[in-house]
PDB file of C-alpha atoms and ligand atoms in Angstrom:
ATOM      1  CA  UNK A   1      62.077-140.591-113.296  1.00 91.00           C
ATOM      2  CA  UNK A   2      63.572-142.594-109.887  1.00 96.00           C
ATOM      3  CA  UNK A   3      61.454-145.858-110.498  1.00 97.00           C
ATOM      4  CA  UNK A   4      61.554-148.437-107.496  1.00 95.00           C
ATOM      5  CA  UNK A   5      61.870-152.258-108.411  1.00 95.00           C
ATOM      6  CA  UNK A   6      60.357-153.700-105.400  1.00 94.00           C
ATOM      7  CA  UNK A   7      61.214-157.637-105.478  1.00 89.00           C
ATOM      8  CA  UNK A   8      60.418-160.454-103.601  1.00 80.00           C
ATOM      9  CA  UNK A   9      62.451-163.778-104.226  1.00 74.00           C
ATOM     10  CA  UNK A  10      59.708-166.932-104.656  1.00 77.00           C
ATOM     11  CA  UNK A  11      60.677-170.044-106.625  1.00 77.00           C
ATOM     12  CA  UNK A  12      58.143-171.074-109.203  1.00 84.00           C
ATOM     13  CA  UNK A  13      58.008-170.863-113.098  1.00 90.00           C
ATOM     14  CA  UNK A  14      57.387-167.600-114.131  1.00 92.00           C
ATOM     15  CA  UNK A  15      59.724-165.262-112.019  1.00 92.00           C
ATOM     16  CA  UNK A  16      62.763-167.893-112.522  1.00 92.00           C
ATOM     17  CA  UNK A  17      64.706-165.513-114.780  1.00 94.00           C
ATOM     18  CA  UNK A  18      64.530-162.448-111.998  1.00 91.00           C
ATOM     19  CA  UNK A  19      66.321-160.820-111.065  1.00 87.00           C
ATOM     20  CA  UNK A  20      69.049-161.317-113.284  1.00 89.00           C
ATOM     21  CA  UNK A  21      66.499-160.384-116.638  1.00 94.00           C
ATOM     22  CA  UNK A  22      67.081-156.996-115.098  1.00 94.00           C
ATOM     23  CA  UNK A  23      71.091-156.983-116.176  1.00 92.00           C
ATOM     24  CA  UNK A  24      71.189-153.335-117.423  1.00 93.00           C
ATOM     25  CA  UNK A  25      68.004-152.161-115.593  1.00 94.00           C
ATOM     26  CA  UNK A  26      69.445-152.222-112.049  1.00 90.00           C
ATOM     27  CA  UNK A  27      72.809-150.716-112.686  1.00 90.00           C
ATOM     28  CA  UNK A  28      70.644-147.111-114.402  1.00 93.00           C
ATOM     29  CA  UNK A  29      71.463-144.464-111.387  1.00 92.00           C
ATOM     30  CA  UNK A  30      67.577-143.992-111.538  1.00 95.00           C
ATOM     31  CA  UNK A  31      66.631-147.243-110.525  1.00 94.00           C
ATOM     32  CA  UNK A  32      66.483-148.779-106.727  1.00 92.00           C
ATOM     33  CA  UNK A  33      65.803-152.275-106.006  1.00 90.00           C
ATOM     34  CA  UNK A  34      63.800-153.186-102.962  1.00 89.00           C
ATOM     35  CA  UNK A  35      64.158-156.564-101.779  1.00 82.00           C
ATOM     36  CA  UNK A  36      63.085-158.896 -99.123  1.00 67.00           C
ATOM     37  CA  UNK A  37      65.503-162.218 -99.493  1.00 59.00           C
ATOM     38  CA  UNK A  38      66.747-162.587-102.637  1.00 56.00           C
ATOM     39  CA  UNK A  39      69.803-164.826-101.278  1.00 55.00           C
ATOM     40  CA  UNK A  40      72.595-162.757-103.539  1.00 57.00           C
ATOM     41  CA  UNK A  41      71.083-159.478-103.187  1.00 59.00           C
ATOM     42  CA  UNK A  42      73.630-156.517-104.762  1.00 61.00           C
ATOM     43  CA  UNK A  43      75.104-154.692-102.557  1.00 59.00           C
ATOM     44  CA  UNK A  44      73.038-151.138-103.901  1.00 58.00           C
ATOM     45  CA  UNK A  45      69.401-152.898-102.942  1.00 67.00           C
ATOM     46  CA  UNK A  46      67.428-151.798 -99.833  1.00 74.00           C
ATOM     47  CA  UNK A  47      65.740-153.901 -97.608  1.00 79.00           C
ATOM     48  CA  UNK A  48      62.050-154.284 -98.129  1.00 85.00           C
ATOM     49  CA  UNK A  49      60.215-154.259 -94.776  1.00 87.00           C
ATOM     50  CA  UNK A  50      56.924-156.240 -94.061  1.00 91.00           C
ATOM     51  CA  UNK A  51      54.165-154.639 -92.972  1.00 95.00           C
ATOM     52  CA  UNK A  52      52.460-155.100 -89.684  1.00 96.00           C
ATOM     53  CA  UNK A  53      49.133-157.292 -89.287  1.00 95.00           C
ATOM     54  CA  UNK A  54      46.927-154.091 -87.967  1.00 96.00           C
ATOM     55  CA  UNK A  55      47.990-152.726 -91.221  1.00 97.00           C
ATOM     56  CA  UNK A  56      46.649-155.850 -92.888  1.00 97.00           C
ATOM     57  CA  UNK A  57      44.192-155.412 -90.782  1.00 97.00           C
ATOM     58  CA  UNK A  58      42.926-151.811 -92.296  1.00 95.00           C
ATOM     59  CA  UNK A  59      41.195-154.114 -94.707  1.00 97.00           C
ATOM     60  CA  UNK A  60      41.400-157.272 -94.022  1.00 98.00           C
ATOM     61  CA  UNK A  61      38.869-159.211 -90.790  1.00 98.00           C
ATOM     62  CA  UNK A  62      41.817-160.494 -88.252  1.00 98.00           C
ATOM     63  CA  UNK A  63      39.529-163.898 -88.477  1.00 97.00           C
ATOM     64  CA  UNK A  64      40.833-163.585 -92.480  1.00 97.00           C
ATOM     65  CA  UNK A  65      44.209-162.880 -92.029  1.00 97.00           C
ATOM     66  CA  UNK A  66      44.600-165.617 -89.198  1.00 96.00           C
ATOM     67  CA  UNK A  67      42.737-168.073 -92.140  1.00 97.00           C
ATOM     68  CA  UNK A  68      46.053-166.519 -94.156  1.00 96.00           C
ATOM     69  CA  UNK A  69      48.391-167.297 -91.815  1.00 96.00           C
ATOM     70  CA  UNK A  70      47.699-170.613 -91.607  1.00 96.00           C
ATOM     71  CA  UNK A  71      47.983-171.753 -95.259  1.00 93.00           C
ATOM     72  CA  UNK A  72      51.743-171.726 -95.045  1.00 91.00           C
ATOM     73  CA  UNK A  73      52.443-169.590 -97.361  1.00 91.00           C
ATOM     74  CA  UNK A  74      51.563-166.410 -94.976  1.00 93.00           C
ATOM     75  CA  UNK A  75      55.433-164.716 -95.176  1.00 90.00           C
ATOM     76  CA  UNK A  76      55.151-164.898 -99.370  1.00 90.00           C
ATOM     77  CA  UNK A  77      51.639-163.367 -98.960  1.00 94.00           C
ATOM     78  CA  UNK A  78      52.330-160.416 -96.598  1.00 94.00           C
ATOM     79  CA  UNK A  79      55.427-159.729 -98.659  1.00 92.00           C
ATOM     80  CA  UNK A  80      53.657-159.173-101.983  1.00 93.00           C
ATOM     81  CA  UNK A  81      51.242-156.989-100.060  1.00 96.00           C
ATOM     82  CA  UNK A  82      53.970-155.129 -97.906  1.00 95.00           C
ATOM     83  CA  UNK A  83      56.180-153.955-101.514  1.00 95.00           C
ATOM     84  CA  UNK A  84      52.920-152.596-102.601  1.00 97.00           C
ATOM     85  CA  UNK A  85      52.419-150.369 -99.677  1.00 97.00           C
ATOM     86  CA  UNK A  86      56.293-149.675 -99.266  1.00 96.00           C
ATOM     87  CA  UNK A  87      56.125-148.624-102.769  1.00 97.00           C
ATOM     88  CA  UNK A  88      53.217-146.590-102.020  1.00 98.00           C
ATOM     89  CA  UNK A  89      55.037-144.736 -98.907  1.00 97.00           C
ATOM     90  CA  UNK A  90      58.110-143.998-100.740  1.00 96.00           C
ATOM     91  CA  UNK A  91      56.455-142.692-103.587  1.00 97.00           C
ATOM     92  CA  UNK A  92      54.192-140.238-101.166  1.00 97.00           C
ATOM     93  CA  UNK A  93      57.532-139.273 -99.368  1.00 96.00           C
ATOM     94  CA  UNK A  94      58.764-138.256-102.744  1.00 96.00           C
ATOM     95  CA  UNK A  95      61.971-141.072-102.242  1.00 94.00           C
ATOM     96  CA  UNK A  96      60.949-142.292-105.908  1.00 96.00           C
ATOM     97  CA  UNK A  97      58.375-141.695-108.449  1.00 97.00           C
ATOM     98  CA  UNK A  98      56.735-144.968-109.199  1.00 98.00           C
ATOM     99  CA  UNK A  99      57.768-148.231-108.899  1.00 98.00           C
ATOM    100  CA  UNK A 100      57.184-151.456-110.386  1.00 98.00           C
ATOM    101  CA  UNK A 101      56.020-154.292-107.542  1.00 97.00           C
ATOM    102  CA  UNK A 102      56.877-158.062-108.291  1.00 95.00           C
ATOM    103  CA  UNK A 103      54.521-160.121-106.362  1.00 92.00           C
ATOM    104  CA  UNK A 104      54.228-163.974-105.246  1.00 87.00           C
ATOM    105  CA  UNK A 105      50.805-164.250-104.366  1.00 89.00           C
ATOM    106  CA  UNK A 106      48.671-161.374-105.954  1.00 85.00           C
ATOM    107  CA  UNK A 107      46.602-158.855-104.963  1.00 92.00           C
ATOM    108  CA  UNK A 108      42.487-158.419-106.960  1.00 97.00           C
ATOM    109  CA  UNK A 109      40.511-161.812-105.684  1.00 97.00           C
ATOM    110  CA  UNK A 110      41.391-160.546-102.168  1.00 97.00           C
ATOM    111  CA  UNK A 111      38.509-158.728-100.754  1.00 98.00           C
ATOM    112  CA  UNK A 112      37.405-157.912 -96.767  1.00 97.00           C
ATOM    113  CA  UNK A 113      36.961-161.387 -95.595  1.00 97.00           C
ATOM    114  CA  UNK A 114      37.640-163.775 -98.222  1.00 97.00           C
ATOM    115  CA  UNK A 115      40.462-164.558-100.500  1.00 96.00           C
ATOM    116  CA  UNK A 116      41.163-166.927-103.719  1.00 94.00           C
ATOM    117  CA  UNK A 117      42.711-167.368-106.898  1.00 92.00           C
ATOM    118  CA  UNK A 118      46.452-166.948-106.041  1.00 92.00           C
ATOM    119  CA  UNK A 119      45.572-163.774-103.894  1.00 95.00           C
ATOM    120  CA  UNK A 120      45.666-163.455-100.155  1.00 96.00           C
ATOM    121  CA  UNK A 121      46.208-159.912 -99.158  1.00 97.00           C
ATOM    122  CA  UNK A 122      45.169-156.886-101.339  1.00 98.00           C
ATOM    123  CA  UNK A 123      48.076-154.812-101.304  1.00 97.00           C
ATOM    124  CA  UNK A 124      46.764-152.032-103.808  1.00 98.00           C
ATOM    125  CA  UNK A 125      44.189-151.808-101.247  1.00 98.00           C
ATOM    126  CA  UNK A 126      46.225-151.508 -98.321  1.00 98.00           C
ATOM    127  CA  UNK A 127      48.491-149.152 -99.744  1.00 98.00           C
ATOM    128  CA  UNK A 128      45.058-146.617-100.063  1.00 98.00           C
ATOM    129  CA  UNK A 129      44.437-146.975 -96.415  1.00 98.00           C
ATOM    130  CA  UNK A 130      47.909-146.258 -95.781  1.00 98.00           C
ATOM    131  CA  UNK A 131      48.180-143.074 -97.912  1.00 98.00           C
ATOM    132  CA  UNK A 132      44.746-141.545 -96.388  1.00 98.00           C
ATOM    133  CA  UNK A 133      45.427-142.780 -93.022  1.00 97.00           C
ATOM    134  CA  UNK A 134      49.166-141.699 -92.049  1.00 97.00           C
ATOM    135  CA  UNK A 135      50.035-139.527 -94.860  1.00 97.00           C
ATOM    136  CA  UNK A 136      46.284-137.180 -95.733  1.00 97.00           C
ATOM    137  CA  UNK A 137      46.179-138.623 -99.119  1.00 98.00           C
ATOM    138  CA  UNK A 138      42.796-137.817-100.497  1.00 98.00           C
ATOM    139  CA  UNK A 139      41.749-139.446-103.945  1.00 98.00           C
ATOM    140  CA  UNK A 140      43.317-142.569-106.128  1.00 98.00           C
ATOM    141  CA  UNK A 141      42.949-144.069-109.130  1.00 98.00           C
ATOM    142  CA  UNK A 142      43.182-147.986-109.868  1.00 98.00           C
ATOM    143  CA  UNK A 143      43.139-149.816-113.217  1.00 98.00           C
ATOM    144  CA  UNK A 144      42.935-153.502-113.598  1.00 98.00           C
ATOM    145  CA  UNK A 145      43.945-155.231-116.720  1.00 98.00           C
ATOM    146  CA  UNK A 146      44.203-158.906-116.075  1.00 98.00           C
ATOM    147  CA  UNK A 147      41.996-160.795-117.571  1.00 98.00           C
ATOM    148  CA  UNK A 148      39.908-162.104-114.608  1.00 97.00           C
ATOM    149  CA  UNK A 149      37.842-160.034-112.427  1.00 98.00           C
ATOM    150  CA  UNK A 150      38.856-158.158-109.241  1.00 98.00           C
ATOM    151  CA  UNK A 151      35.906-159.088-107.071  1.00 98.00           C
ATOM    152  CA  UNK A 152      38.314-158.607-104.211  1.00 98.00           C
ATOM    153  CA  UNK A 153      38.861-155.102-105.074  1.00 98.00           C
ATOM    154  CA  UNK A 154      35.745-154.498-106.473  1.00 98.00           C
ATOM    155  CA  UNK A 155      34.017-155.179-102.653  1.00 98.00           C
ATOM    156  CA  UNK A 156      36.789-153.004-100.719  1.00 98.00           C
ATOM    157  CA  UNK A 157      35.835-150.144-102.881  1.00 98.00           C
ATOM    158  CA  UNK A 158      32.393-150.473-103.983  1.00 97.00           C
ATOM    159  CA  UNK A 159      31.247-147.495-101.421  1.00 96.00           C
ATOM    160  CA  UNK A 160      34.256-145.815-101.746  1.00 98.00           C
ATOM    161  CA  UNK A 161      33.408-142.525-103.629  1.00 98.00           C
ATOM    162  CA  UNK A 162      37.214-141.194-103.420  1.00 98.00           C
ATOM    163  CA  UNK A 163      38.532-144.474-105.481  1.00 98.00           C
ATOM    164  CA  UNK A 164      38.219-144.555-109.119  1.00 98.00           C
ATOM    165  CA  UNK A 165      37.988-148.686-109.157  1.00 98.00           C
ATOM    166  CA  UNK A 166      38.157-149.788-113.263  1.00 98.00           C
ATOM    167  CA  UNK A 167      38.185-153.347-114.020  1.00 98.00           C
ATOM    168  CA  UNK A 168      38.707-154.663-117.578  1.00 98.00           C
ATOM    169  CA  UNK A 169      37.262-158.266-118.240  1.00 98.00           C
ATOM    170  CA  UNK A 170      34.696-160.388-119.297  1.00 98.00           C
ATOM    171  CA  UNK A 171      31.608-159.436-116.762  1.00 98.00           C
ATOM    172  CA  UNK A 172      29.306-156.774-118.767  1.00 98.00           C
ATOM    173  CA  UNK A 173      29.531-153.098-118.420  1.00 98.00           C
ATOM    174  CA  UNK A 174      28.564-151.977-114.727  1.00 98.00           C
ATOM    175  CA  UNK A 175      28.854-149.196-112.888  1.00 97.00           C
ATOM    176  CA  UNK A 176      28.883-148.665-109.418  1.00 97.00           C
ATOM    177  CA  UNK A 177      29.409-145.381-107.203  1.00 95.00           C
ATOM    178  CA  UNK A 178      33.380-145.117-108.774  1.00 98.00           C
ATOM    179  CA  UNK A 179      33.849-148.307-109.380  1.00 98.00           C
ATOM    180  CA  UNK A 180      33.421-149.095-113.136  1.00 98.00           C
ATOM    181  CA  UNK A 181      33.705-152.544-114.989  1.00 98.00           C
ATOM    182  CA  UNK A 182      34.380-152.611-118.639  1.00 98.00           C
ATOM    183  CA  UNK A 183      33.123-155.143-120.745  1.00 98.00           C
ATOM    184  CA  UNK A 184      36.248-156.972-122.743  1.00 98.00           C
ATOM    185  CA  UNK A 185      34.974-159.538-125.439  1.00 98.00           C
ATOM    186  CA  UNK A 186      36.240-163.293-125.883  1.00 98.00           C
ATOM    187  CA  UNK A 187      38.760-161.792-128.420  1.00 98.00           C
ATOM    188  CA  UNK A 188      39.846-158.292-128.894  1.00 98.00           C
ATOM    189  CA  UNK A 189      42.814-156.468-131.089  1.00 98.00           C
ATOM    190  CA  UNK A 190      45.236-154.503-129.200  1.00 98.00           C
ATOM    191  CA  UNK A 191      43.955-151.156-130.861  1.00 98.00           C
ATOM    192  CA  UNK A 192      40.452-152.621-129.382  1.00 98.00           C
ATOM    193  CA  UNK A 193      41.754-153.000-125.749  1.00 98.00           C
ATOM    194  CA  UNK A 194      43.664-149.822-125.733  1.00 98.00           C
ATOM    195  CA  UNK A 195      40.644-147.476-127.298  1.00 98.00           C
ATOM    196  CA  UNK A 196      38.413-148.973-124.482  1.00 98.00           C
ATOM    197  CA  UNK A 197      41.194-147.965-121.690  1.00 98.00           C
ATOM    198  CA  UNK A 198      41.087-144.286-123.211  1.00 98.00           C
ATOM    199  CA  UNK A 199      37.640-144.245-123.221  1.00 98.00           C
ATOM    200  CA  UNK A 200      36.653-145.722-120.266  1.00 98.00           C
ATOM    201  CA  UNK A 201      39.501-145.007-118.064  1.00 98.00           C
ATOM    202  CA  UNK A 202      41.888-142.856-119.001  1.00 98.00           C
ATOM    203  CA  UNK A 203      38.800-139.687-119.754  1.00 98.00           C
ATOM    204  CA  UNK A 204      37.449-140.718-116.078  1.00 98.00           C
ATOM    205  CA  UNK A 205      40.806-140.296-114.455  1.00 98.00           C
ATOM    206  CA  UNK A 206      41.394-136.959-116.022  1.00 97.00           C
ATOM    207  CA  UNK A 207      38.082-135.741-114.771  1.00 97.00           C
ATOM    208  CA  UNK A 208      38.506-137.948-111.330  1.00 98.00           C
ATOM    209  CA  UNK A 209      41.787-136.028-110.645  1.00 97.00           C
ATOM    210  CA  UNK A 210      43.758-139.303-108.567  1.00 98.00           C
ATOM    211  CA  UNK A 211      46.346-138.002-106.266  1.00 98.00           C
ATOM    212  CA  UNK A 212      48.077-141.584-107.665  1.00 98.00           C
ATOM    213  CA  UNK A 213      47.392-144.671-110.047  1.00 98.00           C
ATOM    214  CA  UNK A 214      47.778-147.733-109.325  1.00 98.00           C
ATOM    215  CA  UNK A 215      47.554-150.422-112.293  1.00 98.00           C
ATOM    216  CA  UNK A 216      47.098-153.765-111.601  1.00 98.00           C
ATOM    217  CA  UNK A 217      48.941-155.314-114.044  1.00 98.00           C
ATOM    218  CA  UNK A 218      48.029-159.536-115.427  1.00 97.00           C
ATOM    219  CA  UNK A 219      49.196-160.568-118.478  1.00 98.00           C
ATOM    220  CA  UNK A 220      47.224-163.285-118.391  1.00 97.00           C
ATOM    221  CA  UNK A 221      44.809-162.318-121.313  1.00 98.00           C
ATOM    222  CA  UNK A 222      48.361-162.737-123.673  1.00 98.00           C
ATOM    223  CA  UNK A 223      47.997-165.570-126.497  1.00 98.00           C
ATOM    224  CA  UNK A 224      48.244-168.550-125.259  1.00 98.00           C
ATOM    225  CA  UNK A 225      48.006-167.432-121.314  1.00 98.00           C
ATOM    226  CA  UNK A 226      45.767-169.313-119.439  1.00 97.00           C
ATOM    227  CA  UNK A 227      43.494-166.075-120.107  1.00 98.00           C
ATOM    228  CA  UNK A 228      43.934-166.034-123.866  1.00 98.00           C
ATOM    229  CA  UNK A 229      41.682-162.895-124.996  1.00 98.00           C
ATOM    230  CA  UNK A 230      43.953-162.124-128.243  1.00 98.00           C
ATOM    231  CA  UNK A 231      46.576-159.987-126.992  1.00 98.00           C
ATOM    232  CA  UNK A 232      49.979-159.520-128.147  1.00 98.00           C
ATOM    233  CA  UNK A 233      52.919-159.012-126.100  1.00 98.00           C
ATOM    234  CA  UNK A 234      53.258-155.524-127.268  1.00 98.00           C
ATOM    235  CA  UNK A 235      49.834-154.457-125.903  1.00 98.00           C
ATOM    236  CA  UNK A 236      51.330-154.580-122.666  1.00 98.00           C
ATOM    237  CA  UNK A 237      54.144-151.629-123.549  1.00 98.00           C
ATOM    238  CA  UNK A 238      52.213-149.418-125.498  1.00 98.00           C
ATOM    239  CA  UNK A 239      49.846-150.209-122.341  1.00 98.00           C
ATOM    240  CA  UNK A 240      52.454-149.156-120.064  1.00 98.00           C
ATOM    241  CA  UNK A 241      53.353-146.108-122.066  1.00 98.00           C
ATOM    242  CA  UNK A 242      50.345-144.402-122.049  1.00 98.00           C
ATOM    243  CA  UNK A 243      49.150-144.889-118.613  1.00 98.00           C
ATOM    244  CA  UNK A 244      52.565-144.044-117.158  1.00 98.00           C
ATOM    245  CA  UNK A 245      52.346-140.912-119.417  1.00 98.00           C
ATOM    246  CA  UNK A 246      48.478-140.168-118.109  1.00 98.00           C
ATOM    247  CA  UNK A 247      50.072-140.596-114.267  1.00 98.00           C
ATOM    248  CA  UNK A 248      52.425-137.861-115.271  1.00 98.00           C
ATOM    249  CA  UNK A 249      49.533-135.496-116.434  1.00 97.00           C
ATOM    250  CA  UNK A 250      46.872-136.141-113.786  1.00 97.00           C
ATOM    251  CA  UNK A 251      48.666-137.637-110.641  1.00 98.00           C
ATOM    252  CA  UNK A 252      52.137-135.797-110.317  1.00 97.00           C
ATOM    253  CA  UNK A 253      53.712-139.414-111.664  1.00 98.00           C
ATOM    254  CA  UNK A 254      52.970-141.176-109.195  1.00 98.00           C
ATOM    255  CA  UNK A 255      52.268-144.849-110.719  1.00 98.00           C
ATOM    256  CA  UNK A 256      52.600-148.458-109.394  1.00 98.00           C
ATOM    257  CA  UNK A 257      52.033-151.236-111.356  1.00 98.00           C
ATOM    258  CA  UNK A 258      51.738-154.558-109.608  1.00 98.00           C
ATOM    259  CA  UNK A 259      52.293-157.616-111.263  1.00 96.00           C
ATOM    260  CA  UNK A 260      48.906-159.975-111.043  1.00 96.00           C
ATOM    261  CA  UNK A 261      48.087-163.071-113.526  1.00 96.00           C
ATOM    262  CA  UNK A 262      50.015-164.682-115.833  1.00 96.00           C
ATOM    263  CA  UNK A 263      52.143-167.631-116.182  1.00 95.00           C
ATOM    264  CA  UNK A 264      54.403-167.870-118.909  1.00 97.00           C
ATOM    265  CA  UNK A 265      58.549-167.619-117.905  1.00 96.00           C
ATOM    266  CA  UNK A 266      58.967-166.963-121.490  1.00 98.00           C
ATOM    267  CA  UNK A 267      56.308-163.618-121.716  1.00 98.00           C
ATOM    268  CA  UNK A 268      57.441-162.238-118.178  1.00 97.00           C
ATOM    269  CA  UNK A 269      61.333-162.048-119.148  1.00 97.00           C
ATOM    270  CA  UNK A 270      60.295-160.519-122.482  1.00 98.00           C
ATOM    271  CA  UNK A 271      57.492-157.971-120.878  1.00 98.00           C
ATOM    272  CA  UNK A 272      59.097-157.344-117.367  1.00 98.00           C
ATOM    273  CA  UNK A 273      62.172-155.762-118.349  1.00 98.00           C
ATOM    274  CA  UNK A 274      60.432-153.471-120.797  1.00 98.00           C
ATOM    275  CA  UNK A 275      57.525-152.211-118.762  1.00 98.00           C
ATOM    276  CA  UNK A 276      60.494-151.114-116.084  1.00 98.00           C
ATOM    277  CA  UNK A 277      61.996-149.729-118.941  1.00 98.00           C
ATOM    278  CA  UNK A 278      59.046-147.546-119.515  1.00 98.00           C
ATOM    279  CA  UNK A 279      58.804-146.383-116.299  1.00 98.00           C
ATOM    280  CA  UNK A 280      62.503-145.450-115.595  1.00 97.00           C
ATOM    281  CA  UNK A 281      62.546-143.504-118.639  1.00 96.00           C
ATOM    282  CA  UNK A 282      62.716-139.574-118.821  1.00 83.00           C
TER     283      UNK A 282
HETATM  284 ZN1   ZN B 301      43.811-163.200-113.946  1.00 57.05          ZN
HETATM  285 ZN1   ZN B 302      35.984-156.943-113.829  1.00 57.05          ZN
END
């Protein structure tokens, strides 16, 4: 597999370690870094482009992303989104065959006029406009595992029959044209979480035929994240494993994960470098 590591350089706590946690990861012949300003960037990375605003604007009001811009933290925003639409292209072009997407600001409390929660632009989003718009793309597949809601998401595609929207959390079982939310209690076992994701998302997708998955990725419901629902580290692998397994059955491959909640330095160094692992692996 030719996995893209599509980076973008933002102090803060939990991304301190990166990219040096990937010593090992980045040298594999198989692996290509995409990065916007990482001040020491190796020599082997390529640079990773922004996207334009009308390409923001594919989902996103213009009165929205102007509301965006003027946070100040507009540049770490549009980056996040633009690696998850670069990762998108380069996967449709056939340049790699998924890609892992390390974002600032994230991507599932960002809907068509409103934003919140750490999220500004919804690149997973985007990237779907951009696939059916410029390059005939026809039907995709998202999965959201953090442990919070993606009412952003949930409202781009809630009349969207050719996206297969699941969202794992603690809202009751609901089911809307393709968009499907999965109940997840207070607590649940690993085995728990990952019989629910065969049931409810993994059977769909096989039947749902995605052209490509996207997984939006929080490890936020770890113990002792800020979204504690009983999950150990290792859920997130064996997590990882199968859907990036299911991509290669259903969807040619083609799988992007993009890093949402989650807060712990210590859990992203351990997880991180293992979930890239998993997807640059024959
Ligand atoms: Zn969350
Ligand atoms: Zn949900």
């Amino acid at each position: 597999m030719r996995t893209g590591v599509f980076f973008y350089y933002q102090k803060g706590e939990r991304l301190r370690d990166f990219p040096q946690a990937l010593e090992g990861i980045l040298e594999k012949t198989n692996v290509f870094l995409y990065d916007a300003f990482y001040p020491s960037k190796p020599p082997s990375s390529f640079e990773l482009e922004p996207i334009s605003s009308e390409v923001l604007c594919q989902i996103h009001s213009r009165q929205m992303v102007e509301e965006v811009r003027e946070t100040g933290i507009f540049e770490g925003a549009l980056l996040s989104a633009s690696a998850t639409v670069r990762a998108a292209e380069k996967i449709w072009a056939g340049e790699i065959d998924n890609a892992f997407v390390f974002t600032g600001y994230g991507d599932h409390h960002a809907g068509t006029c409103f934003f919140g929660g750490g999220c500004y632009f919804n690149g997973a989003a985007i990237a779907v406009r951009v696939l059916r718009k410029e390059f005939g793309a026809k039907r995709f597949a998202i999965i959201d595992t953090d442990a919070h809601h993606g009412d952003g998401t949930w409202e781009i595609f809630e009349g969207d029959l050719d996206v297969l929207y699941v969202c794992f959390c603690s809202l009751p079982n609901i089911e809307k044209n393709n968009n499907i939310n999965v109940h997840i209690p207070a607590r649940i076992t690993n085995e728990g979480y990952l019989d629910l994701v065969r049931k409810d998302f993994l059977l769909r997708a096989k039947t749902f035929q995605p052209e490509i998955l996207f997984w939006n990725y929080g490890y936020d419901g770890t113990q002792g994240e800020y979204g504690d629902i009983g999950l150990t580290p290792e859920f997130h692998i064996l997590l990882a494993e199968e859907l990036k397994t299911a991509a290669g059955d259903i969807a040619l491959g083609r799988f992007i994960t993009v890093l949402c909640g989650g807060s712990r330095r210590d859990l992203s160094r351990y997880l991180i470098p293992r979930i890239i692992g998993v997807l640059a692996k024959e």
